[in-house]
PDB file of C-alpha atoms in Angstrom:
ATOM      1  CA  UNK A  17      30.929 109.052 -16.786  1.00  0.00           C
ATOM      2  CA  UNK A  18      27.202 109.586 -15.897  1.00  0.00           C
ATOM      3  CA  UNK A  19      26.259 113.218 -15.160  1.00  0.00           C
ATOM      4  CA  UNK A  20      26.241 113.831 -11.382  1.00  0.00           C
ATOM      5  CA  UNK A  21      23.056 115.909 -11.459  1.00  0.00           C
ATOM      6  CA  UNK A  22      20.895 112.845 -12.333  1.00  0.00           C
ATOM      7  CA  UNK A  23      19.272 111.686  -9.076  1.00  0.00           C
ATOM      8  CA  UNK A  24      18.608 108.148 -10.285  1.00  0.00           C
ATOM      9  CA  UNK A  25      22.066 107.716 -11.716  1.00  0.00           C
ATOM     10  CA  UNK A  26      24.751 105.695  -9.978  1.00  0.00           C
ATOM     11  CA  UNK A  27      28.233 106.943  -9.963  1.00  0.00           C
ATOM     12  CA  UNK A  28      30.633 104.552 -11.631  1.00  0.00           C
ATOM     13  CA  UNK A  29      34.298 104.695 -10.909  1.00  0.00           C
ATOM     14  CA  UNK A  30      36.961 104.281 -13.515  1.00  0.00           C
ATOM     15  CA  UNK A  31      37.671 100.707 -12.378  1.00  0.00           C
ATOM     16  CA  UNK A  32      34.006  99.719 -12.568  1.00  0.00           C
ATOM     17  CA  UNK A  33      33.706 101.323 -15.960  1.00  0.00           C
ATOM     18  CA  UNK A  34      36.655  99.296 -17.143  1.00  0.00           C
ATOM     19  CA  UNK A  35      34.999  96.101 -15.856  1.00  0.00           C
ATOM     20  CA  UNK A  36      31.738  96.896 -17.647  1.00  0.00           C
ATOM     21  CA  UNK A  37      33.586  97.649 -20.826  1.00  0.00           C
ATOM     22  CA  UNK A  38      35.457  94.326 -20.589  1.00  0.00           C
ATOM     23  CA  UNK A  39      32.258  92.359 -19.931  1.00  0.00           C
ATOM     24  CA  UNK A  40      30.576  94.016 -22.862  1.00  0.00           C
ATOM     25  CA  UNK A  41      33.519  93.166 -25.059  1.00  0.00           C
ATOM     26  CA  UNK A  42      33.323  89.521 -23.906  1.00  0.00           C
ATOM     27  CA  UNK A  43      29.579  89.415 -24.636  1.00  0.00           C
ATOM     28  CA  UNK A  44      30.125  90.817 -28.093  1.00  0.00           C
ATOM     29  CA  UNK A  45      32.918  88.348 -28.801  1.00  0.00           C
ATOM     30  CA  UNK A  46      30.901  85.343 -27.598  1.00  0.00           C
ATOM     31  CA  UNK A  47      27.886  86.506 -29.598  1.00  0.00           C
ATOM     32  CA  UNK A  48      29.981  86.603 -32.752  1.00  0.00           C
ATOM     33  CA  UNK A  49      31.834  83.333 -32.047  1.00  0.00           C
ATOM     34  CA  UNK A  50      29.907  81.065 -29.632  1.00  0.00           C
ATOM     35  CA  UNK A  51      32.578  78.379 -29.802  1.00  0.00           C
ATOM     36  CA  UNK A  52      34.858  80.663 -27.780  1.00  0.00           C
ATOM     37  CA  UNK A  53      32.509  80.612 -24.790  1.00  0.00           C
ATOM     38  CA  UNK A  54      34.186  77.494 -23.370  1.00  0.00           C
ATOM     39  CA  UNK A  55      37.387  79.496 -22.880  1.00  0.00           C
ATOM     40  CA  UNK A  56      35.744  81.849 -20.423  1.00  0.00           C
ATOM     41  CA  UNK A  57      34.962  80.981 -16.844  1.00  0.00           C
ATOM     42  CA  UNK A  58      31.633  82.732 -17.157  1.00  0.00           C
ATOM     43  CA  UNK A  59      29.587  83.775 -20.146  1.00  0.00           C
ATOM     44  CA  UNK A  60      26.050  85.058 -20.619  1.00  0.00           C
ATOM     45  CA  UNK A  61      24.875  81.719 -22.020  1.00  0.00           C
ATOM     46  CA  UNK A  62      26.598  79.750 -19.269  1.00  0.00           C
ATOM     47  CA  UNK A  63      25.198  82.035 -16.606  1.00  0.00           C
ATOM     48  CA  UNK A  64      21.722  81.580 -18.078  1.00  0.00           C
ATOM     49  CA  UNK A  65      22.022  77.772 -18.019  1.00  0.00           C
ATOM     50  CA  UNK A  66      23.314  77.827 -14.450  1.00  0.00           C
ATOM     51  CA  UNK A  67      20.409  79.998 -13.385  1.00  0.00           C
ATOM     52  CA  UNK A  68      17.885  77.595 -14.978  1.00  0.00           C
ATOM     53  CA  UNK A  69      19.522  74.580 -13.340  1.00  0.00           C
ATOM     54  CA  UNK A  70      19.462  76.289  -9.974  1.00  0.00           C
ATOM     55  CA  UNK A  71      15.804  77.187 -10.433  1.00  0.00           C
ATOM     56  CA  UNK A  72      14.907  73.591 -11.349  1.00  0.00           C
ATOM     57  CA  UNK A  73      16.722  72.304  -8.298  1.00  0.00           C
ATOM     58  CA  UNK A  74      14.884  74.729  -6.042  1.00  0.00           C
ATOM     59  CA  UNK A  75      11.523  73.834  -7.607  1.00  0.00           C
ATOM     60  CA  UNK A  76      12.195  70.133  -7.121  1.00  0.00           C
ATOM     61  CA  UNK A  77      13.139  70.703  -3.504  1.00  0.00           C
ATOM     62  CA  UNK A  78       9.986  72.729  -2.861  1.00  0.00           C
ATOM     63  CA  UNK A  79       7.827  70.045  -4.520  1.00  0.00           C
ATOM     64  CA  UNK A  80       9.372  67.352  -2.336  1.00  0.00           C
ATOM     65  CA  UNK A  81       8.736  69.434   0.779  1.00  0.00           C
ATOM     66  CA  UNK A  82       5.096  69.957  -0.214  1.00  0.00           C
ATOM     67  CA  UNK A  83       4.584  66.197  -0.782  1.00  0.00           C
ATOM     68  CA  UNK A  84       6.179  65.404   2.559  1.00  0.00           C
ATOM     69  CA  UNK A  85       3.871  67.837   4.336  1.00  0.00           C
ATOM     70  CA  UNK A  86       0.856  66.356   2.503  1.00  0.00           C
ATOM     71  CA  UNK A  87       1.826  62.813   3.526  1.00  0.00           C
ATOM     72  CA  UNK A  88       2.131  63.861   7.157  1.00  0.00           C
ATOM     73  CA  UNK A  89      -1.311  65.432   7.037  1.00  0.00           C
ATOM     74  CA  UNK A  90      -2.928  62.306   5.471  1.00  0.00           C
ATOM     75  CA  UNK A  91      -4.688  59.882   7.832  1.00  0.00           C
ATOM     76  CA  UNK A  92      -3.360  56.289   8.127  1.00  0.00           C
ATOM     77  CA  UNK A  93      -6.583  54.996   6.542  1.00  0.00           C
ATOM     78  CA  UNK A  94      -6.138  57.157   3.434  1.00  0.00           C
ATOM     79  CA  UNK A  95      -2.498  56.133   3.112  1.00  0.00           C
ATOM     80  CA  UNK A  96      -3.507  52.450   3.338  1.00  0.00           C
ATOM     81  CA  UNK A  97      -6.195  52.916   0.679  1.00  0.00           C
ATOM     82  CA  UNK A  98      -3.731  54.691  -1.587  1.00  0.00           C
ATOM     83  CA  UNK A  99      -1.177  51.921  -1.138  1.00  0.00           C
ATOM     84  CA  UNK A 100      -3.800  49.257  -1.915  1.00  0.00           C
ATOM     85  CA  UNK A 101      -4.778  51.091  -5.079  1.00  0.00           C
ATOM     86  CA  UNK A 102      -1.181  51.235  -6.221  1.00  0.00           C
ATOM     87  CA  UNK A 103      -0.819  47.514  -5.528  1.00  0.00           C
ATOM     88  CA  UNK A 104      -3.889  46.715  -7.629  1.00  0.00           C
ATOM     89  CA  UNK A 105      -2.541  48.819 -10.467  1.00  0.00           C
ATOM     90  CA  UNK A 106       0.740  46.934 -10.293  1.00  0.00           C
ATOM     91  CA  UNK A 107      -1.094  43.611 -10.363  1.00  0.00           C
ATOM     92  CA  UNK A 108      -2.927  44.628 -13.526  1.00  0.00           C
ATOM     93  CA  UNK A 109       0.417  44.945 -15.262  1.00  0.00           C
ATOM     94  CA  UNK A 110       1.484  41.372 -14.354  1.00  0.00           C
ATOM     95  CA  UNK A 111       1.399  38.482 -16.822  1.00  0.00           C
ATOM     96  CA  UNK A 112      -1.594  36.154 -16.915  1.00  0.00           C
ATOM     97  CA  UNK A 113      -1.327  32.994 -14.838  1.00  0.00           C
ATOM     98  CA  UNK A 114      -2.096  29.490 -16.090  1.00  0.00           C
ATOM     99  CA  UNK A 115      -3.595  27.018 -13.602  1.00  0.00           C
ATOM    100  CA  UNK A 116      -3.745  23.241 -13.994  1.00  0.00           C
ATOM    101  CA  UNK A 117      -6.408  21.288 -12.121  1.00  0.00           C
ATOM    102  CA  UNK A 118      -5.606  17.778 -10.970  1.00  0.00           C
ATOM    103  CA  UNK A 119      -8.440  15.775  -9.453  1.00  0.00           C
ATOM    104  CA  UNK A 120      -7.180  13.597  -6.646  1.00  0.00           C
ATOM    105  CA  UNK A 121      -8.158   9.967  -6.882  1.00  0.00           C
ATOM    106  CA  UNK A 122      -8.562   7.781  -3.812  1.00  0.00           C
ATOM    107  CA  UNK A 123      -5.630   5.520  -3.168  1.00  0.00           C
ATOM    108  CA  UNK A 124      -6.367   1.848  -3.895  1.00  0.00           C
ATOM    109  CA  UNK A 125      -6.699  -0.212  -0.743  1.00  0.00           C
ATOM    110  CA  UNK A 126      -3.731  -2.406   0.165  1.00  0.00           C
ATOM    111  CA  UNK A 127      -3.999  -6.057  -0.837  1.00  0.00           C
ATOM    112  CA  UNK A 128      -5.629  -8.157   1.856  1.00  0.00           C
ATOM    113  CA  UNK A 129      -3.448 -10.348   4.002  1.00  0.00           C
ATOM    114  CA  UNK A 130      -3.776 -14.048   3.377  1.00  0.00           C
ATOM    115  CA  UNK A 131      -3.661 -14.879   7.056  1.00  0.00           C
ATOM    116  CA  UNK A 132      -2.735 -13.616  10.517  1.00  0.00           C
ATOM    117  CA  UNK A 133      -0.080 -15.843  12.132  1.00  0.00           C
ATOM    118  CA  UNK A 134      -1.469 -15.256  15.626  1.00  0.00           C
ATOM    119  CA  UNK A 135      -5.100 -16.176  15.037  1.00  0.00           C
ATOM    120  CA  UNK A 136      -5.160 -18.370  11.901  1.00  0.00           C
ATOM    121  CA  UNK A 137      -5.432 -22.112  12.370  1.00  0.00           C
ATOM    122  CA  UNK A 138      -4.248 -24.715   9.895  1.00  0.00           C
ATOM    123  CA  UNK A 139      -7.822 -25.378   8.756  1.00  0.00           C
ATOM    124  CA  UNK A 140      -8.372 -21.659   8.171  1.00  0.00           C
ATOM    125  CA  UNK A 141      -5.095 -21.435   6.251  1.00  0.00           C
ATOM    126  CA  UNK A 142      -6.107 -24.261   3.921  1.00  0.00           C
ATOM    127  CA  UNK A 143      -9.501 -22.651   3.351  1.00  0.00           C
ATOM    128  CA  UNK A 144      -7.813 -19.371   2.437  1.00  0.00           C
ATOM    129  CA  UNK A 145      -5.551 -21.170  -0.049  1.00  0.00           C
ATOM    130  CA  UNK A 146      -8.628 -22.894  -1.473  1.00  0.00           C
ATOM    131  CA  UNK A 147     -10.252 -19.497  -2.090  1.00  0.00           C
ATOM    132  CA  UNK A 148      -7.074 -18.038  -3.613  1.00  0.00           C
ATOM    133  CA  UNK A 149      -6.400 -20.832  -6.135  1.00  0.00           C
ATOM    134  CA  UNK A 150      -9.467 -21.522  -6.409  1.00  0.00           C
ATOM    135  CA  UNK A 151     -10.157 -25.211  -5.949  1.00  0.00           C
ATOM    136  CA  UNK A 152     -11.586 -27.525  -3.312  1.00  0.00           C
ATOM    137  CA  UNK A 153      -9.307 -28.088  -0.348  1.00  0.00           C
ATOM    138  CA  UNK A 154      -9.316 -31.823  -1.074  1.00  0.00           C
ATOM    139  CA  UNK A 155      -7.637 -31.174  -4.449  1.00  0.00           C
ATOM    140  CA  UNK A 156      -4.593 -29.378  -2.970  1.00  0.00           C
ATOM    141  CA  UNK A 157      -1.514 -31.627  -3.103  1.00  0.00           C
ATOM    142  CA  UNK A 158      -0.433 -30.802   0.416  1.00  0.00           C
ATOM    143  CA  UNK A 159       2.410 -33.321   0.726  1.00  0.00           C
ATOM    144  CA  UNK A 160       4.265 -31.557  -2.132  1.00  0.00           C
ATOM    145  CA  UNK A 161       3.533 -27.991  -1.032  1.00  0.00           C
ATOM    146  CA  UNK A 162       6.582 -25.960   0.096  1.00  0.00           C
ATOM    147  CA  UNK A 163       7.151 -22.434   1.356  1.00  0.00           C
ATOM    148  CA  UNK A 164       9.943 -19.963   2.106  1.00  0.00           C
ATOM    149  CA  UNK A 165      10.246 -16.303   3.170  1.00  0.00           C
ATOM    150  CA  UNK A 166      10.606 -13.800   0.350  1.00  0.00           C
ATOM    151  CA  UNK A 167      13.856 -12.565   1.925  1.00  0.00           C
ATOM    152  CA  UNK A 168      16.562 -13.674   1.867  1.00  0.00           C
ATOM    153  CA  UNK A 169      16.334 -14.854  -1.732  1.00  0.00           C
ATOM    154  CA  UNK A 170      18.593 -17.856  -1.133  1.00  0.00           C
ATOM    155  CA  UNK A 171      16.468 -19.229   1.697  1.00  0.00           C
ATOM    156  CA  UNK A 172      15.689 -22.921   1.154  1.00  0.00           C
ATOM    157  CA  UNK A 173      12.129 -24.082   0.593  1.00  0.00           C
ATOM    158  CA  UNK A 174      10.583 -25.880   3.555  1.00  0.00           C
ATOM    159  CA  UNK A 175       7.782 -28.471   3.437  1.00  0.00           C
ATOM    160  CA  UNK A 176       4.406 -27.243   4.595  1.00  0.00           C
ATOM    161  CA  UNK A 177       3.064 -30.715   5.389  1.00  0.00           C
ATOM    162  CA  UNK A 178       0.322 -30.541   7.988  1.00  0.00           C
ATOM    163  CA  UNK A 179      -0.156 -28.826  11.317  1.00  0.00           C
ATOM    164  CA  UNK A 180       3.477 -29.348  12.307  1.00  0.00           C
ATOM    165  CA  UNK A 181       4.840 -27.640   9.199  1.00  0.00           C
ATOM    166  CA  UNK A 182       2.305 -24.845   9.515  1.00  0.00           C
ATOM    167  CA  UNK A 183       3.351 -24.274  13.140  1.00  0.00           C
ATOM    168  CA  UNK A 184       6.991 -23.916  12.046  1.00  0.00           C
ATOM    169  CA  UNK A 185       5.865 -21.481   9.340  1.00  0.00           C
ATOM    170  CA  UNK A 186       4.101 -19.260  11.889  1.00  0.00           C
ATOM    171  CA  UNK A 187       7.088 -19.221  14.253  1.00  0.00           C
ATOM    172  CA  UNK A 188       9.456 -18.318  11.420  1.00  0.00           C
ATOM    173  CA  UNK A 189       7.236 -15.507  10.100  1.00  0.00           C
ATOM    174  CA  UNK A 190       6.801 -13.991  13.581  1.00  0.00           C
ATOM    175  CA  UNK A 191      10.588 -13.594  13.867  1.00  0.00           C
ATOM    176  CA  UNK A 192      11.028 -12.250  10.322  1.00  0.00           C
ATOM    177  CA  UNK A 193      10.762  -8.510   9.602  1.00  0.00           C
ATOM    178  CA  UNK A 194       9.483  -9.221   6.101  1.00  0.00           C
ATOM    179  CA  UNK A 195       6.038 -10.761   6.502  1.00  0.00           C
ATOM    180  CA  UNK A 196       5.867 -11.972   2.891  1.00  0.00           C
ATOM    181  CA  UNK A 197       6.262 -15.629   2.030  1.00  0.00           C
ATOM    182  CA  UNK A 198       6.241 -17.671  -1.186  1.00  0.00           C
ATOM    183  CA  UNK A 199       4.240 -20.898  -1.448  1.00  0.00           C
ATOM    184  CA  UNK A 200       5.117 -23.373  -4.204  1.00  0.00           C
ATOM    185  CA  UNK A 201       2.911 -26.332  -5.074  1.00  0.00           C
ATOM    186  CA  UNK A 202       2.026 -28.535  -8.045  1.00  0.00           C
ATOM    187  CA  UNK A 203      -1.282 -28.063  -9.803  1.00  0.00           C
ATOM    188  CA  UNK A 204      -4.333 -29.201  -7.860  1.00  0.00           C
ATOM    189  CA  UNK A 205      -5.629 -32.672  -8.465  1.00  0.00           C
ATOM    190  CA  UNK A 206      -8.435 -32.925 -10.975  1.00  0.00           C
ATOM    191  CA  UNK A 207     -11.732 -34.217  -9.622  1.00  0.00           C
ATOM    192  CA  UNK A 208     -11.201 -37.590 -11.336  1.00  0.00           C
ATOM    193  CA  UNK A 209      -7.791 -37.926  -9.660  1.00  0.00           C
ATOM    194  CA  UNK A 210      -9.051 -37.534  -6.104  1.00  0.00           C
ATOM    195  CA  UNK A 211      -7.806 -40.203  -3.801  1.00  0.00           C
ATOM    196  CA  UNK A 212     -10.194 -42.597  -2.061  1.00  0.00           C
ATOM    197  CA  UNK A 213     -11.648 -40.869   0.940  1.00  0.00           C
ATOM    198  CA  UNK A 214     -11.545 -37.383  -0.658  1.00  0.00           C
ATOM    199  CA  UNK A 215     -15.270 -36.962  -0.322  1.00  0.00           C
ATOM    200  CA  UNK A 216     -15.103 -33.219   0.224  1.00  0.00           C
ATOM    201  CA  UNK A 217     -15.981 -33.474   3.903  1.00  0.00           C
ATOM    202  CA  UNK A 218     -12.503 -33.726   5.353  1.00  0.00           C
ATOM    203  CA  UNK A 219      -9.442 -35.886   5.809  1.00  0.00           C
ATOM    204  CA  UNK A 220      -8.371 -35.842   2.163  1.00  0.00           C
ATOM    205  CA  UNK A 221      -6.073 -32.826   2.173  1.00  0.00           C
ATOM    206  CA  UNK A 222      -3.746 -33.527   5.044  1.00  0.00           C
ATOM    207  CA  UNK A 223      -3.420 -34.923   8.468  1.00  0.00           C
ATOM    208  CA  UNK A 224      -5.510 -32.149  10.034  1.00  0.00           C
ATOM    209  CA  UNK A 225      -8.470 -32.770   7.757  1.00  0.00           C
ATOM    210  CA  UNK A 226      -9.240 -29.120   6.807  1.00  0.00           C
ATOM    211  CA  UNK A 227     -12.719 -28.064   5.827  1.00  0.00           C
ATOM    212  CA  UNK A 228     -13.696 -28.099   2.161  1.00  0.00           C
ATOM    213  CA  UNK A 229     -14.269 -24.321   1.808  1.00  0.00           C
ATOM    214  CA  UNK A 230     -13.570 -24.260  -1.964  1.00  0.00           C
ATOM    215  CA  UNK A 231     -15.676 -27.236  -2.994  1.00  0.00           C
ATOM    216  CA  UNK A 232     -17.760 -25.177  -5.403  1.00  0.00           C
ATOM    217  CA  UNK A 233     -14.747 -23.494  -7.050  1.00  0.00           C
ATOM    218  CA  UNK A 234     -13.064 -24.741 -10.217  1.00  0.00           C
ATOM    219  CA  UNK A 235      -9.352 -24.364 -10.936  1.00  0.00           C
ATOM    220  CA  UNK A 236      -8.382 -23.248 -14.461  1.00  0.00           C
ATOM    221  CA  UNK A 237      -6.163 -26.111 -15.593  1.00  0.00           C
ATOM    222  CA  UNK A 238      -5.590 -24.532 -19.011  1.00  0.00           C
ATOM    223  CA  UNK A 239      -3.001 -22.213 -17.486  1.00  0.00           C
ATOM    224  CA  UNK A 240      -0.873 -25.262 -16.677  1.00  0.00           C
ATOM    225  CA  UNK A 241      -0.923 -26.625 -20.212  1.00  0.00           C
ATOM    226  CA  UNK A 242       2.190 -26.119 -22.340  1.00  0.00           C
ATOM    227  CA  UNK A 243       2.225 -26.360 -26.132  1.00  0.00           C
ATOM    228  CA  UNK A 244       5.185 -26.889 -28.422  1.00  0.00           C
ATOM    229  CA  UNK A 245       5.844 -24.868 -31.567  1.00  0.00           C
ATOM    230  CA  UNK A 246       4.651 -27.731 -33.794  1.00  0.00           C
ATOM    231  CA  UNK A 247       1.405 -28.026 -31.859  1.00  0.00           C
ATOM    232  CA  UNK A 248       0.883 -24.293 -32.155  1.00  0.00           C
ATOM    233  CA  UNK A 249       1.372 -24.309 -35.960  1.00  0.00           C
ATOM    234  CA  UNK A 250      -0.911 -27.317 -36.343  1.00  0.00           C
ATOM    235  CA  UNK A 251      -3.569 -25.581 -34.271  1.00  0.00           C
ATOM    236  CA  UNK A 252      -3.299 -22.479 -36.468  1.00  0.00           C
ATOM    237  CA  UNK A 253      -3.729 -24.585 -39.633  1.00  0.00           C
ATOM    238  CA  UNK A 254      -6.745 -26.320 -38.156  1.00  0.00           C
ATOM    239  CA  UNK A 255      -8.303 -23.004 -37.209  1.00  0.00           C
ATOM    240  CA  UNK A 256      -7.663 -21.634 -40.721  1.00  0.00           C
ATOM    241  CA  UNK A 257      -9.203 -24.702 -42.392  1.00  0.00           C
ATOM    242  CA  UNK A 258     -12.294 -24.371 -40.237  1.00  0.00           C
ATOM    243  CA  UNK A 259     -12.602 -20.685 -41.121  1.00  0.00           C
ATOM    244  CA  UNK A 260     -12.485 -21.233 -44.917  1.00  0.00           C
ATOM    245  CA  UNK A 261     -14.438 -24.517 -45.021  1.00  0.00           C
ATOM    246  CA  UNK A 262     -17.675 -22.844 -46.145  1.00  0.00           C
ATOM    247  CA  UNK A 263     -15.887 -21.008 -48.972  1.00  0.00           C
ATOM    248  CA  UNK A 264     -14.259 -24.244 -50.193  1.00  0.00           C
ATOM    249  CA  UNK A 265     -17.641 -25.985 -50.286  1.00  0.00           C
ATOM    250  CA  UNK A 266     -19.126 -23.144 -52.330  1.00  0.00           C
ATOM    251  CA  UNK A 267     -16.264 -23.288 -54.822  1.00  0.00           C
ATOM    252  CA  UNK A 268     -16.595 -27.068 -55.194  1.00  0.00           C
ATOM    253  CA  UNK A 269     -20.303 -26.730 -55.944  1.00  0.00           C
ATOM    254  CA  UNK A 270     -19.681 -24.228 -58.726  1.00  0.00           C
ATOM    255  CA  UNK A 271     -16.591 -25.938 -60.155  1.00  0.00           C
ATOM    256  CA  UNK A 272     -16.477 -29.619 -59.180  1.00  0.00           C
ATOM    257  CA  UNK A 273     -13.097 -31.290 -58.874  1.00  0.00           C
ATOM    258  CA  UNK A 274     -11.808 -33.068 -62.044  1.00  0.00           C
ATOM    259  CA  UNK A 275     -14.705 -31.778 -64.184  1.00  0.00           C
ATOM    260  CA  UNK A 276     -13.829 -30.947 -67.759  1.00  0.00           C
ATOM    261  CA  UNK A 277     -13.588 -27.262 -68.540  1.00  0.00           C
ATOM    262  CA  UNK A 278     -13.387 -24.884 -65.609  1.00  0.00           C
ATOM    263  CA  UNK A 279     -12.630 -26.604 -62.357  1.00  0.00           C
ATOM    264  CA  UNK A 280     -10.601 -26.245 -59.177  1.00  0.00           C
ATOM    265  CA  UNK A 281      -6.918 -26.839 -59.833  1.00  0.00           C
ATOM    266  CA  UNK A 282      -5.455 -29.778 -57.939  1.00  0.00           C
ATOM    267  CA  UNK A 283      -1.820 -30.864 -58.058  1.00  0.00           C
ATOM    268  CA  UNK A 284      -0.232 -34.120 -57.011  1.00  0.00           C
ATOM    269  CA  UNK A 285       0.613 -32.783 -53.544  1.00  0.00           C
ATOM    270  CA  UNK A 286      -2.984 -31.982 -52.807  1.00  0.00           C
ATOM    271  CA  UNK A 287      -2.754 -28.188 -52.858  1.00  0.00           C
ATOM    272  CA  UNK A 288      -5.898 -26.533 -54.197  1.00  0.00           C
TER     273      UNK A 288
END
């Protein structure tokens, strides 16, 4: 017991003294064997950790309250500037972008129409064919020229003939959704094969006597020529002989044929 005459002393009852003695015994036991602290509801070390955790929680709460008050006191302009700065910082952390540049090219113009069914006459149509081939109008074999729409594929070919056949062509193409037609004809007549009266002025290409718009144009007849395999091989041999002719002449000058000593070898089959 604490002496009663001490003014600063606190009187401790027997029960309180027993509690203090027990707590001191627990502290001493835990200090000697810390592993026993988990068996006690409360220990000095546990109480110390709880106090630190509580203090951290209170500090965090106070910090949050201070930040909230500071945000409320900030002007909208400052908050916007701060947000923009944070956004820029975030963008700096992004990966680099790769850009590909593609220069746009102008689209090619659509192919020109050969003729307009509403406004094209038969003479104009023949002149347009003359320009497309090209050849003089008088050289077009009109009586063997045929046409058909591109669709359907199994549509029969129809004779073009003269103005009558061309009129039927225009009526058919006006009704058809597909405005594409196929014209089939034999190769144009060569100038030497022109019929009497084909003077290039008119009357030699059909009953309507179309104008000779392509008189100064020449058709490439080589595209109509066909060669067999034998002709092709013979042409290759001829081309090869022409290419080495100068070398053969030089060899024959230096080593004449059938000369004694060094000479060009010749067998019975003529190979040299």
